[in-house]
PDB file of C-alpha atoms and ligand atoms in Angstrom:
ATOM      1  CA  UNK A   1       0.253  -0.243   0.166  1.00 50.00           C
ATOM      2  CA  UNK A   2       0.977   3.557  -0.511  1.00 67.00           C
ATOM      3  CA  UNK A   3       1.303   6.130   1.962  1.00 95.00           C
ATOM      4  CA  UNK A   4      -1.437   7.820   1.029  1.00 98.00           C
ATOM      5  CA  UNK A   5      -4.863   7.699   3.209  1.00 98.00           C
ATOM      6  CA  UNK A   6      -8.361   7.049   1.404  1.00 99.00           C
ATOM      7  CA  UNK A   7     -10.712   8.909   4.496  1.00 99.00           C
ATOM      8  CA  UNK A   8     -14.162   8.156   3.503  1.00 99.00           C
ATOM      9  CA  UNK A   9     -16.908  10.110   6.127  1.00 99.00           C
ATOM     10  CA  UNK A  10     -19.723   8.059   6.316  1.00 99.00           C
ATOM     11  CA  UNK A  11     -21.889  11.651   7.430  1.00 99.00           C
ATOM     12  CA  UNK A  12     -24.963  10.896   8.629  1.00 98.00           C
ATOM     13  CA  UNK A  13     -26.375   7.355   8.046  1.00 98.00           C
ATOM     14  CA  UNK A  14     -30.339   5.712   8.641  1.00 98.00           C
ATOM     15  CA  UNK A  15     -30.367   4.631  11.824  1.00 98.00           C
ATOM     16  CA  UNK A  16     -29.481   7.772  14.549  1.00 98.00           C
ATOM     17  CA  UNK A  17     -32.584  10.752  15.136  1.00 98.00           C
ATOM     18  CA  UNK A  18     -32.214  13.810  14.573  1.00 98.00           C
ATOM     19  CA  UNK A  19     -34.376  14.675  17.598  1.00 98.00           C
ATOM     20  CA  UNK A  20     -31.422  12.373  19.673  1.00 97.00           C
ATOM     21  CA  UNK A  21     -28.497  14.443  17.416  1.00 98.00           C
ATOM     22  CA  UNK A  22     -29.056  17.853  16.326  1.00 98.00           C
ATOM     23  CA  UNK A  23     -25.578  17.751  15.091  1.00 98.00           C
ATOM     24  CA  UNK A  24     -25.992  15.441  12.618  1.00 98.00           C
ATOM     25  CA  UNK A  25     -26.315  16.769   8.977  1.00 99.00           C
ATOM     26  CA  UNK A  26     -29.898  15.795   7.674  1.00 98.00           C
ATOM     27  CA  UNK A  27     -30.570  18.595   4.763  1.00 98.00           C
ATOM     28  CA  UNK A  28     -29.265  19.279   1.638  1.00 98.00           C
ATOM     29  CA  UNK A  29     -27.722  22.300   2.953  1.00 98.00           C
ATOM     30  CA  UNK A  30     -26.393  20.586   5.975  1.00 98.00           C
ATOM     31  CA  UNK A  31     -24.917  17.970   3.919  1.00 98.00           C
ATOM     32  CA  UNK A  32     -23.107  20.395   1.326  1.00 98.00           C
ATOM     33  CA  UNK A  33     -21.808  22.462   4.688  1.00 98.00           C
ATOM     34  CA  UNK A  34     -20.570  18.928   6.123  1.00 99.00           C
ATOM     35  CA  UNK A  35     -18.862  17.425   3.109  1.00 99.00           C
ATOM     36  CA  UNK A  36     -17.025  21.005   2.293  1.00 99.00           C
ATOM     37  CA  UNK A  37     -15.851  20.963   5.806  1.00 99.00           C
ATOM     38  CA  UNK A  38     -14.780  17.355   5.879  1.00 99.00           C
ATOM     39  CA  UNK A  39     -12.841  17.715   2.562  1.00 99.00           C
ATOM     40  CA  UNK A  40     -10.987  21.027   3.839  1.00 99.00           C
ATOM     41  CA  UNK A  41     -10.352  18.434   6.854  1.00 99.00           C
ATOM     42  CA  UNK A  42      -9.013  15.898   4.597  1.00 99.00           C
ATOM     43  CA  UNK A  43     -11.787  13.308   3.757  1.00 99.00           C
ATOM     44  CA  UNK A  44     -11.723  12.384  -0.289  1.00 99.00           C
ATOM     45  CA  UNK A  45     -14.758  10.558  -0.404  1.00 99.00           C
ATOM     46  CA  UNK A  46     -18.647  10.641   1.226  1.00 99.00           C
ATOM     47  CA  UNK A  47     -20.750   7.831   1.665  1.00 99.00           C
ATOM     48  CA  UNK A  48     -24.330   8.809   2.137  1.00 98.00           C
ATOM     49  CA  UNK A  49     -27.509   8.116   3.259  1.00 98.00           C
ATOM     50  CA  UNK A  50     -30.559  10.604   2.838  1.00 98.00           C
ATOM     51  CA  UNK A  51     -33.422  12.499   4.777  1.00 98.00           C
ATOM     52  CA  UNK A  52     -36.434  13.355   4.497  1.00 98.00           C
ATOM     53  CA  UNK A  53     -38.179  16.694   5.063  1.00 98.00           C
ATOM     54  CA  UNK A  54     -38.923  14.610   7.919  1.00 98.00           C
ATOM     55  CA  UNK A  55     -35.469  14.291   8.737  1.00 98.00           C
ATOM     56  CA  UNK A  56     -36.199  10.234   8.535  1.00 98.00           C
ATOM     57  CA  UNK A  57     -33.848   8.080   6.073  1.00 98.00           C
ATOM     58  CA  UNK A  58     -35.275   8.020   2.405  1.00 98.00           C
ATOM     59  CA  UNK A  59     -34.472   6.897  -1.015  1.00 98.00           C
ATOM     60  CA  UNK A  60     -37.158   8.857  -2.514  1.00 98.00           C
ATOM     61  CA  UNK A  61     -34.986   9.546  -6.411  1.00 98.00           C
ATOM     62  CA  UNK A  62     -35.139  13.232  -6.060  1.00 98.00           C
ATOM     63  CA  UNK A  63     -33.913  13.303  -2.967  1.00 98.00           C
ATOM     64  CA  UNK A  64     -30.733  10.873  -3.704  1.00 98.00           C
ATOM     65  CA  UNK A  65     -30.457  13.238  -6.560  1.00 98.00           C
ATOM     66  CA  UNK A  66     -30.934  16.521  -4.930  1.00 98.00           C
ATOM     67  CA  UNK A  67     -28.158  15.295  -1.797  1.00 98.00           C
ATOM     68  CA  UNK A  68     -25.829  14.170  -4.883  1.00 98.00           C
ATOM     69  CA  UNK A  69     -25.485  17.401  -6.819  1.00 98.00           C
ATOM     70  CA  UNK A  70     -25.725  19.109  -3.493  1.00 98.00           C
ATOM     71  CA  UNK A  71     -22.245  17.533  -2.036  1.00 99.00           C
ATOM     72  CA  UNK A  72     -21.090  18.199  -6.090  1.00 98.00           C
ATOM     73  CA  UNK A  73     -21.441  21.759  -5.623  1.00 98.00           C
ATOM     74  CA  UNK A  74     -20.263  22.447  -2.789  1.00 98.00           C
ATOM     75  CA  UNK A  75     -16.663  19.457  -2.617  1.00 98.00           C
ATOM     76  CA  UNK A  76     -15.034  17.271  -5.288  1.00 98.00           C
ATOM     77  CA  UNK A  77     -15.362  14.551  -2.900  1.00 99.00           C
ATOM     78  CA  UNK A  78     -15.889  11.219  -4.450  1.00 99.00           C
ATOM     79  CA  UNK A  79     -19.486  10.442  -4.365  1.00 99.00           C
ATOM     80  CA  UNK A  80     -20.604   6.774  -2.722  1.00 99.00           C
ATOM     81  CA  UNK A  81     -24.189   6.321  -2.515  1.00 99.00           C
ATOM     82  CA  UNK A  82     -25.676   3.909   0.776  1.00 99.00           C
ATOM     83  CA  UNK A  83     -27.713   0.772  -1.377  1.00 98.00           C
ATOM     84  CA  UNK A  84     -28.100  -0.514   2.237  1.00 98.00           C
ATOM     85  CA  UNK A  85     -29.871   2.104   3.434  1.00 98.00           C
ATOM     86  CA  UNK A  86     -32.278   1.355   6.385  1.00 98.00           C
ATOM     87  CA  UNK A  87     -33.464  -2.020   7.146  1.00 98.00           C
ATOM     88  CA  UNK A  88     -36.391  -1.131   6.004  1.00 97.00           C
ATOM     89  CA  UNK A  89     -36.032  -0.731   2.795  1.00 98.00           C
ATOM     90  CA  UNK A  90     -37.525  -2.855   0.171  1.00 98.00           C
ATOM     91  CA  UNK A  91     -34.521  -4.585  -2.175  1.00 98.00           C
ATOM     92  CA  UNK A  92     -35.945  -3.150  -5.562  1.00 98.00           C
ATOM     93  CA  UNK A  93     -35.783   0.491  -4.264  1.00 98.00           C
ATOM     94  CA  UNK A  94     -31.994   0.063  -3.152  1.00 98.00           C
ATOM     95  CA  UNK A  95     -31.469  -1.167  -5.816  1.00 98.00           C
ATOM     96  CA  UNK A  96     -33.135   1.947  -7.671  1.00 98.00           C
ATOM     97  CA  UNK A  97     -29.983   4.155  -6.071  1.00 98.00           C
ATOM     98  CA  UNK A  98     -27.886   3.764  -8.828  1.00 98.00           C
ATOM     99  CA  UNK A  99     -30.354   5.425 -10.756  1.00 98.00           C
ATOM    100  CA  UNK A 100     -29.092   9.028  -9.232  1.00 98.00           C
ATOM    101  CA  UNK A 101     -25.998   8.795 -11.073  1.00 98.00           C
ATOM    102  CA  UNK A 102     -23.396   8.039  -8.323  1.00 98.00           C
ATOM    103  CA  UNK A 103     -19.642   7.921  -8.079  1.00 98.00           C
ATOM    104  CA  UNK A 104     -19.795   4.585  -6.382  1.00 98.00           C
ATOM    105  CA  UNK A 105     -22.004   2.394  -4.041  1.00 98.00           C
ATOM    106  CA  UNK A 106     -22.216   0.706  -1.136  1.00 99.00           C
ATOM    107  CA  UNK A 107     -22.439  -3.686  -2.017  1.00 99.00           C
ATOM    108  CA  UNK A 108     -22.718  -5.633   1.139  1.00 99.00           C
ATOM    109  CA  UNK A 109     -22.126  -8.794   0.364  1.00 98.00           C
ATOM    110  CA  UNK A 110     -24.420 -10.725   3.118  1.00 98.00           C
ATOM    111  CA  UNK A 111     -27.666 -10.856   5.302  1.00 98.00           C
ATOM    112  CA  UNK A 112     -26.301  -9.391   8.731  1.00 98.00           C
ATOM    113  CA  UNK A 113     -28.286  -9.545  12.073  1.00 98.00           C
ATOM    114  CA  UNK A 114     -28.335  -5.736  13.009  1.00 98.00           C
ATOM    115  CA  UNK A 115     -28.794  -5.447  16.651  1.00 96.00           C
ATOM    116  CA  UNK A 116     -32.582  -6.745  16.443  1.00 98.00           C
ATOM    117  CA  UNK A 117     -33.264  -5.869  13.019  1.00 98.00           C
ATOM    118  CA  UNK A 118     -32.357  -7.467  10.224  1.00 98.00           C
ATOM    119  CA  UNK A 119     -29.880  -6.172   7.335  1.00 98.00           C
ATOM    120  CA  UNK A 120     -31.305  -8.038   4.559  1.00 98.00           C
ATOM    121  CA  UNK A 121     -28.328  -9.003   1.386  1.00 98.00           C
ATOM    122  CA  UNK A 122     -29.530 -12.440  -0.424  1.00 98.00           C
ATOM    123  CA  UNK A 123     -27.068 -13.486  -2.714  1.00 98.00           C
ATOM    124  CA  UNK A 124     -29.896 -12.584  -5.870  1.00 98.00           C
ATOM    125  CA  UNK A 125     -29.833  -9.463  -4.580  1.00 98.00           C
ATOM    126  CA  UNK A 126     -25.881  -9.040  -4.249  1.00 98.00           C
ATOM    127  CA  UNK A 127     -25.863 -10.650  -7.857  1.00 98.00           C
ATOM    128  CA  UNK A 128     -28.250  -8.420  -9.227  1.00 98.00           C
ATOM    129  CA  UNK A 129     -26.177  -5.134  -7.458  1.00 98.00           C
ATOM    130  CA  UNK A 130     -23.051  -5.892  -8.752  1.00 98.00           C
ATOM    131  CA  UNK A 131     -24.610  -6.452 -12.293  1.00 98.00           C
ATOM    132  CA  UNK A 132     -25.622  -3.509 -12.337  1.00 98.00           C
ATOM    133  CA  UNK A 133     -23.213  -1.281 -11.213  1.00 98.00           C
ATOM    134  CA  UNK A 134     -21.115  -2.892 -13.037  1.00 98.00           C
ATOM    135  CA  UNK A 135     -23.091  -2.091 -15.976  1.00 98.00           C
ATOM    136  CA  UNK A 136     -23.112   1.683 -15.049  1.00 98.00           C
ATOM    137  CA  UNK A 137     -19.700   1.890 -14.282  1.00 97.00           C
ATOM    138  CA  UNK A 138     -20.519   2.756 -10.734  1.00 98.00           C
ATOM    139  CA  UNK A 139     -17.248   1.327  -8.498  1.00 98.00           C
ATOM    140  CA  UNK A 140     -18.779  -0.743  -5.631  1.00 98.00           C
ATOM    141  CA  UNK A 141     -17.409  -0.400  -2.437  1.00 99.00           C
ATOM    142  CA  UNK A 142     -17.922  -4.342  -1.129  1.00 99.00           C
ATOM    143  CA  UNK A 143     -18.796  -3.495   2.904  1.00 98.00           C
ATOM    144  CA  UNK A 144     -17.381  -6.863   4.794  1.00 99.00           C
ATOM    145  CA  UNK A 145     -19.717  -7.172   8.386  1.00 98.00           C
ATOM    146  CA  UNK A 146     -18.460 -10.445   9.361  1.00 98.00           C
ATOM    147  CA  UNK A 147     -16.018 -13.168   7.864  1.00 98.00           C
ATOM    148  CA  UNK A 148     -18.012 -15.160   5.358  1.00 98.00           C
ATOM    149  CA  UNK A 149     -19.094 -12.393   3.207  1.00 98.00           C
ATOM    150  CA  UNK A 150     -15.298 -12.130   3.164  1.00 98.00           C
ATOM    151  CA  UNK A 151     -15.360 -15.807   1.450  1.00 98.00           C
ATOM    152  CA  UNK A 152     -18.882 -14.432  -0.225  1.00 98.00           C
ATOM    153  CA  UNK A 153     -16.511 -11.443  -2.185  1.00 98.00           C
ATOM    154  CA  UNK A 154     -14.438 -14.245  -3.505  1.00 98.00           C
ATOM    155  CA  UNK A 155     -17.110 -16.413  -4.657  1.00 98.00           C
ATOM    156  CA  UNK A 156     -19.020 -13.571  -6.776  1.00 98.00           C
ATOM    157  CA  UNK A 157     -15.408 -12.111  -8.095  1.00 98.00           C
ATOM    158  CA  UNK A 158     -15.180 -15.618  -9.107  1.00 98.00           C
ATOM    159  CA  UNK A 159     -18.527 -15.763 -11.375  1.00 98.00           C
ATOM    160  CA  UNK A 160     -18.360 -12.242 -12.488  1.00 98.00           C
ATOM    161  CA  UNK A 161     -15.016 -10.716 -12.592  1.00 98.00           C
ATOM    162  CA  UNK A 162     -13.780  -7.316 -11.159  1.00 98.00           C
ATOM    163  CA  UNK A 163     -14.817  -3.870 -12.095  1.00 97.00           C
ATOM    164  CA  UNK A 164     -13.462  -2.413 -15.570  1.00 94.00           C
ATOM    165  CA  UNK A 165     -11.597   0.117 -14.044  1.00 93.00           C
ATOM    166  CA  UNK A 166      -9.322  -3.312 -12.768  1.00 96.00           C
ATOM    167  CA  UNK A 167     -10.235  -2.342  -8.802  1.00 98.00           C
ATOM    168  CA  UNK A 168     -11.787  -3.823  -5.485  1.00 98.00           C
ATOM    169  CA  UNK A 169     -11.824  -1.902  -2.624  1.00 98.00           C
ATOM    170  CA  UNK A 170     -13.783  -2.942   0.124  1.00 98.00           C
ATOM    171  CA  UNK A 171     -14.516  -1.524   3.669  1.00 99.00           C
ATOM    172  CA  UNK A 172     -15.077  -4.073   7.082  1.00 99.00           C
ATOM    173  CA  UNK A 173     -17.641  -2.351   8.882  1.00 99.00           C
ATOM    174  CA  UNK A 174     -16.773  -3.965  12.132  1.00 98.00           C
ATOM    175  CA  UNK A 175     -18.579  -3.911  16.320  1.00 98.00           C
ATOM    176  CA  UNK A 176     -21.962  -4.381  14.468  1.00 98.00           C
ATOM    177  CA  UNK A 177     -23.873  -6.372  17.010  1.00 97.00           C
ATOM    178  CA  UNK A 178     -24.533  -9.846  14.971  1.00 98.00           C
ATOM    179  CA  UNK A 179     -21.723  -9.139  12.571  1.00 98.00           C
ATOM    180  CA  UNK A 180     -17.857  -9.256  13.509  1.00 98.00           C
ATOM    181  CA  UNK A 181     -16.280  -7.454  16.710  1.00 98.00           C
ATOM    182  CA  UNK A 182     -14.330  -4.236  15.881  1.00 98.00           C
ATOM    183  CA  UNK A 183     -11.113  -6.108  17.250  1.00 98.00           C
ATOM    184  CA  UNK A 184      -7.446  -6.068  15.773  1.00 98.00           C
ATOM    185  CA  UNK A 185      -7.633 -10.286  16.008  1.00 98.00           C
ATOM    186  CA  UNK A 186     -11.166 -10.040  13.422  1.00 98.00           C
ATOM    187  CA  UNK A 187      -9.760  -7.312  11.143  1.00 98.00           C
ATOM    188  CA  UNK A 188      -6.363  -9.421  10.749  1.00 98.00           C
ATOM    189  CA  UNK A 189      -8.338 -12.653  10.484  1.00 98.00           C
ATOM    190  CA  UNK A 190     -10.421 -10.823   7.883  1.00 98.00           C
ATOM    191  CA  UNK A 191      -7.517  -9.441   5.966  1.00 98.00           C
ATOM    192  CA  UNK A 192      -6.205 -12.421   5.632  1.00 98.00           C
ATOM    193  CA  UNK A 193      -9.171 -14.209   3.754  1.00 98.00           C
ATOM    194  CA  UNK A 194      -9.352 -11.326   0.962  1.00 98.00           C
ATOM    195  CA  UNK A 195      -9.687 -12.339  -2.367  1.00 98.00           C
ATOM    196  CA  UNK A 196      -6.350 -11.576  -4.008  1.00 98.00           C
ATOM    197  CA  UNK A 197      -8.195  -9.465  -6.775  1.00 98.00           C
ATOM    198  CA  UNK A 198      -9.188  -6.853  -3.464  1.00 98.00           C
ATOM    199  CA  UNK A 199      -6.821  -3.791  -4.671  1.00 98.00           C
ATOM    200  CA  UNK A 200      -7.258  -1.603  -1.335  1.00 98.00           C
ATOM    201  CA  UNK A 201      -9.111  -2.291   2.210  1.00 98.00           C
ATOM    202  CA  UNK A 202     -10.948   0.144   4.610  1.00 98.00           C
ATOM    203  CA  UNK A 203     -12.236  -0.208   7.902  1.00 99.00           C
ATOM    204  CA  UNK A 204     -14.381   1.196  10.591  1.00 98.00           C
ATOM    205  CA  UNK A 205     -15.425   0.803  13.828  1.00 98.00           C
ATOM    206  CA  UNK A 206     -18.689   1.062  15.346  1.00 98.00           C
ATOM    207  CA  UNK A 207     -19.121   2.642  18.269  1.00 97.00           C
ATOM    208  CA  UNK A 208     -16.842   1.867  21.339  1.00 96.00           C
ATOM    209  CA  UNK A 209     -14.936  -0.137  18.713  1.00 98.00           C
ATOM    210  CA  UNK A 210     -13.928   2.819  16.092  1.00 98.00           C
ATOM    211  CA  UNK A 211     -10.534   3.679  17.762  1.00 98.00           C
ATOM    212  CA  UNK A 212      -9.041   0.207  18.291  1.00 98.00           C
ATOM    213  CA  UNK A 213     -10.541  -0.698  14.316  1.00 98.00           C
ATOM    214  CA  UNK A 214      -9.116   2.644  13.277  1.00 98.00           C
ATOM    215  CA  UNK A 215      -5.355   1.855  14.942  1.00 98.00           C
ATOM    216  CA  UNK A 216      -4.957  -1.611  14.129  1.00 98.00           C
ATOM    217  CA  UNK A 217      -6.276  -0.557   9.696  1.00 98.00           C
ATOM    218  CA  UNK A 218      -3.542   1.910   9.790  1.00 98.00           C
ATOM    219  CA  UNK A 219      -1.045  -0.551  11.528  1.00 98.00           C
ATOM    220  CA  UNK A 220      -1.921  -2.572   8.688  1.00 98.00           C
ATOM    221  CA  UNK A 221      -1.616   0.074   6.351  1.00 98.00           C
ATOM    222  CA  UNK A 222      -5.407   0.033   5.602  1.00 98.00           C
ATOM    223  CA  UNK A 223      -7.546   2.594   5.119  1.00 98.00           C
ATOM    224  CA  UNK A 224     -10.137   4.553   7.246  1.00 99.00           C
ATOM    225  CA  UNK A 225     -14.021   5.225   7.002  1.00 99.00           C
ATOM    226  CA  UNK A 226     -15.031   7.737   9.631  1.00 98.00           C
ATOM    227  CA  UNK A 227     -18.255   9.948  10.444  1.00 98.00           C
ATOM    228  CA  UNK A 228     -21.564   9.812  12.232  1.00 98.00           C
ATOM    229  CA  UNK A 229     -23.027   7.155  10.864  1.00 98.00           C
ATOM    230  CA  UNK A 230     -20.791   4.883  12.785  1.00 98.00           C
ATOM    231  CA  UNK A 231     -20.195   6.807  15.821  1.00 98.00           C
ATOM    232  CA  UNK A 232     -21.653   9.703  18.268  1.00 98.00           C
ATOM    233  CA  UNK A 233     -18.686   9.939  21.178  1.00 98.00           C
ATOM    234  CA  UNK A 234     -15.343  11.127  20.726  1.00 98.00           C
ATOM    235  CA  UNK A 235     -13.796   9.978  23.706  1.00 96.00           C
ATOM    236  CA  UNK A 236     -16.242   7.988  26.487  1.00 95.00           C
ATOM    237  CA  UNK A 237     -19.730  10.431  27.338  1.00 95.00           C
ATOM    238  CA  UNK A 238     -18.675  13.440  24.954  1.00 98.00           C
ATOM    239  CA  UNK A 239     -20.566  13.580  21.943  1.00 98.00           C
ATOM    240  CA  UNK A 240     -19.414  14.187  18.122  1.00 98.00           C
ATOM    241  CA  UNK A 241     -19.393  17.985  17.310  1.00 98.00           C
ATOM    242  CA  UNK A 242     -19.708  17.570  13.630  1.00 98.00           C
ATOM    243  CA  UNK A 243     -18.139  15.001  10.773  1.00 98.00           C
ATOM    244  CA  UNK A 244     -15.194  16.808  10.785  1.00 99.00           C
ATOM    245  CA  UNK A 245     -14.116  16.813  14.020  1.00 98.00           C
ATOM    246  CA  UNK A 246     -14.140  13.045  12.911  1.00 98.00           C
ATOM    247  CA  UNK A 247     -11.949  13.277   9.866  1.00 99.00           C
ATOM    248  CA  UNK A 248      -9.618  15.395  11.201  1.00 98.00           C
ATOM    249  CA  UNK A 249      -8.979  13.377  14.330  1.00 98.00           C
ATOM    250  CA  UNK A 250      -8.435  10.469  10.785  1.00 98.00           C
ATOM    251  CA  UNK A 251      -5.814  12.981   9.506  1.00 98.00           C
ATOM    252  CA  UNK A 252      -3.758  13.197  13.054  1.00 98.00           C
ATOM    253  CA  UNK A 253      -4.055   9.607  13.723  1.00 98.00           C
ATOM    254  CA  UNK A 254      -2.625   8.535  10.018  1.00 98.00           C
ATOM    255  CA  UNK A 255       0.020  11.372  10.938  1.00 98.00           C
ATOM    256  CA  UNK A 256       1.063   9.438  13.093  1.00 97.00           C
ATOM    257  CA  UNK A 257       1.499   6.274  11.275  1.00 97.00           C
ATOM    258  CA  UNK A 258       3.101   8.793   8.336  1.00 97.00           C
ATOM    259  CA  UNK A 259       0.386   8.843   6.292  1.00 98.00           C
ATOM    260  CA  UNK A 260      -1.114  11.107   3.900  1.00 98.00           C
ATOM    261  CA  UNK A 261      -4.434  12.273   3.187  1.00 98.00           C
ATOM    262  CA  UNK A 262      -5.349  10.959  -0.320  1.00 98.00           C
ATOM    263  CA  UNK A 263      -7.362  13.595  -2.234  1.00 98.00           C
ATOM    264  CA  UNK A 264     -10.409  13.166  -4.488  1.00 98.00           C
ATOM    265  CA  UNK A 265      -8.823  12.380  -7.259  1.00 98.00           C
ATOM    266  CA  UNK A 266      -6.207  10.048  -6.000  1.00 98.00           C
ATOM    267  CA  UNK A 267      -9.749   8.296  -4.250  1.00 98.00           C
ATOM    268  CA  UNK A 268     -10.666   7.699  -8.774  1.00 98.00           C
ATOM    269  CA  UNK A 269      -7.383   6.420  -8.818  1.00 98.00           C
ATOM    270  CA  UNK A 270      -8.123   4.142  -6.341  1.00 98.00           C
ATOM    271  CA  UNK A 271     -11.507   2.838  -7.203  1.00 98.00           C
ATOM    272  CA  UNK A 272     -10.657   2.568 -11.135  1.00 98.00           C
ATOM    273  CA  UNK A 273     -12.593   5.376 -11.922  1.00 98.00           C
ATOM    274  CA  UNK A 274      -9.880   8.022 -12.946  1.00 92.00           C
TER     275      UNK A 274
HETATM  276  N1  KMH B 301     -28.131   1.209   7.797  1.00 76.56           N
HETATM  277  C1  KMH B 301     -27.727  -0.429   7.135  1.00 76.56           C
HETATM  278  C2  KMH B 301     -28.610  -1.137   7.649  1.00 76.56           C
HETATM  279  C3  KMH B 301     -24.460   0.725   3.929  1.00 76.56           C
HETATM  280  O1  KMH B 301     -24.326   1.839   3.972  1.00 76.56           O
HETATM  281  O2  KMH B 301     -24.510  -0.058   2.586  1.00 76.56           O
HETATM  282  C4  KMH B 301     -26.513  -0.242   6.707  1.00 76.56           C
HETATM  283  C5  KMH B 301     -25.597   0.389   6.067  1.00 76.56           C
HETATM  284  C6  KMH B 301     -24.520  -0.277   4.656  1.00 76.56           C
HETATM  285  O3  KMH B 301     -25.453   1.350   6.388  1.00 76.56           O
HETATM  286 ZN1   ZN B 302     -24.467   3.186   5.136  1.00 76.56          ZN
END
């Protein structure tokens, strides 16, 4: 891996209520400002979940397009739309996320218990989404919530090949109740099991596992995803003030590991979009 560090910001997610966290960006104006601040702080890509006028998660096509446009106007961040949505979103609507023409989409490699809910990703859906992303030239980021999903990625690539740009980027999402734990040994096992076609990987730890996963990832040459989708406290009992604060902390950790924040142009190359 190069000394460059890809920092992806996941600013909103689908799980946190605006009422519980007023600093969560949930409007086009707030997401535009967040994108600009996070790019200035060192992020190169944004992972977007869209909210409606009531601040509720939505896959409404007009709003998806509005949010993508808002981010593109205020920043040059690579725009990744979540195809995972919320645990309540139907699979056919999740496929239509690609109609909003993002640069990248998340693509989770299997079904996961998600707290008391189930994050559904049946194999036929995974295959449909991958084929659609390939046909649209949208770079998939494979989300891996457990070790079985790492092996499933190898199966998908054997069946359908790698994206046209030749790049395969994955993100370990760790510490979800129902998925793999957010620990260094789990990350070591996941990285060791990656199919050889994988060109780059990043990691994020949910909640309390955030710092452990970030430091484990940096120690192994991996990249980072940070943001209020994944963690709402900056230290024990202290709320995050903004997504840019989390990006700035990732930059600080990267500096200690002698890694330089990657630019959005670098991220486009990493994803085979350049
Ligand atoms: N909101 C979770 C149920 C993704 O963005 O692709 C799914 C998720 C994964 O966040
Ligand atoms: Zn997400």
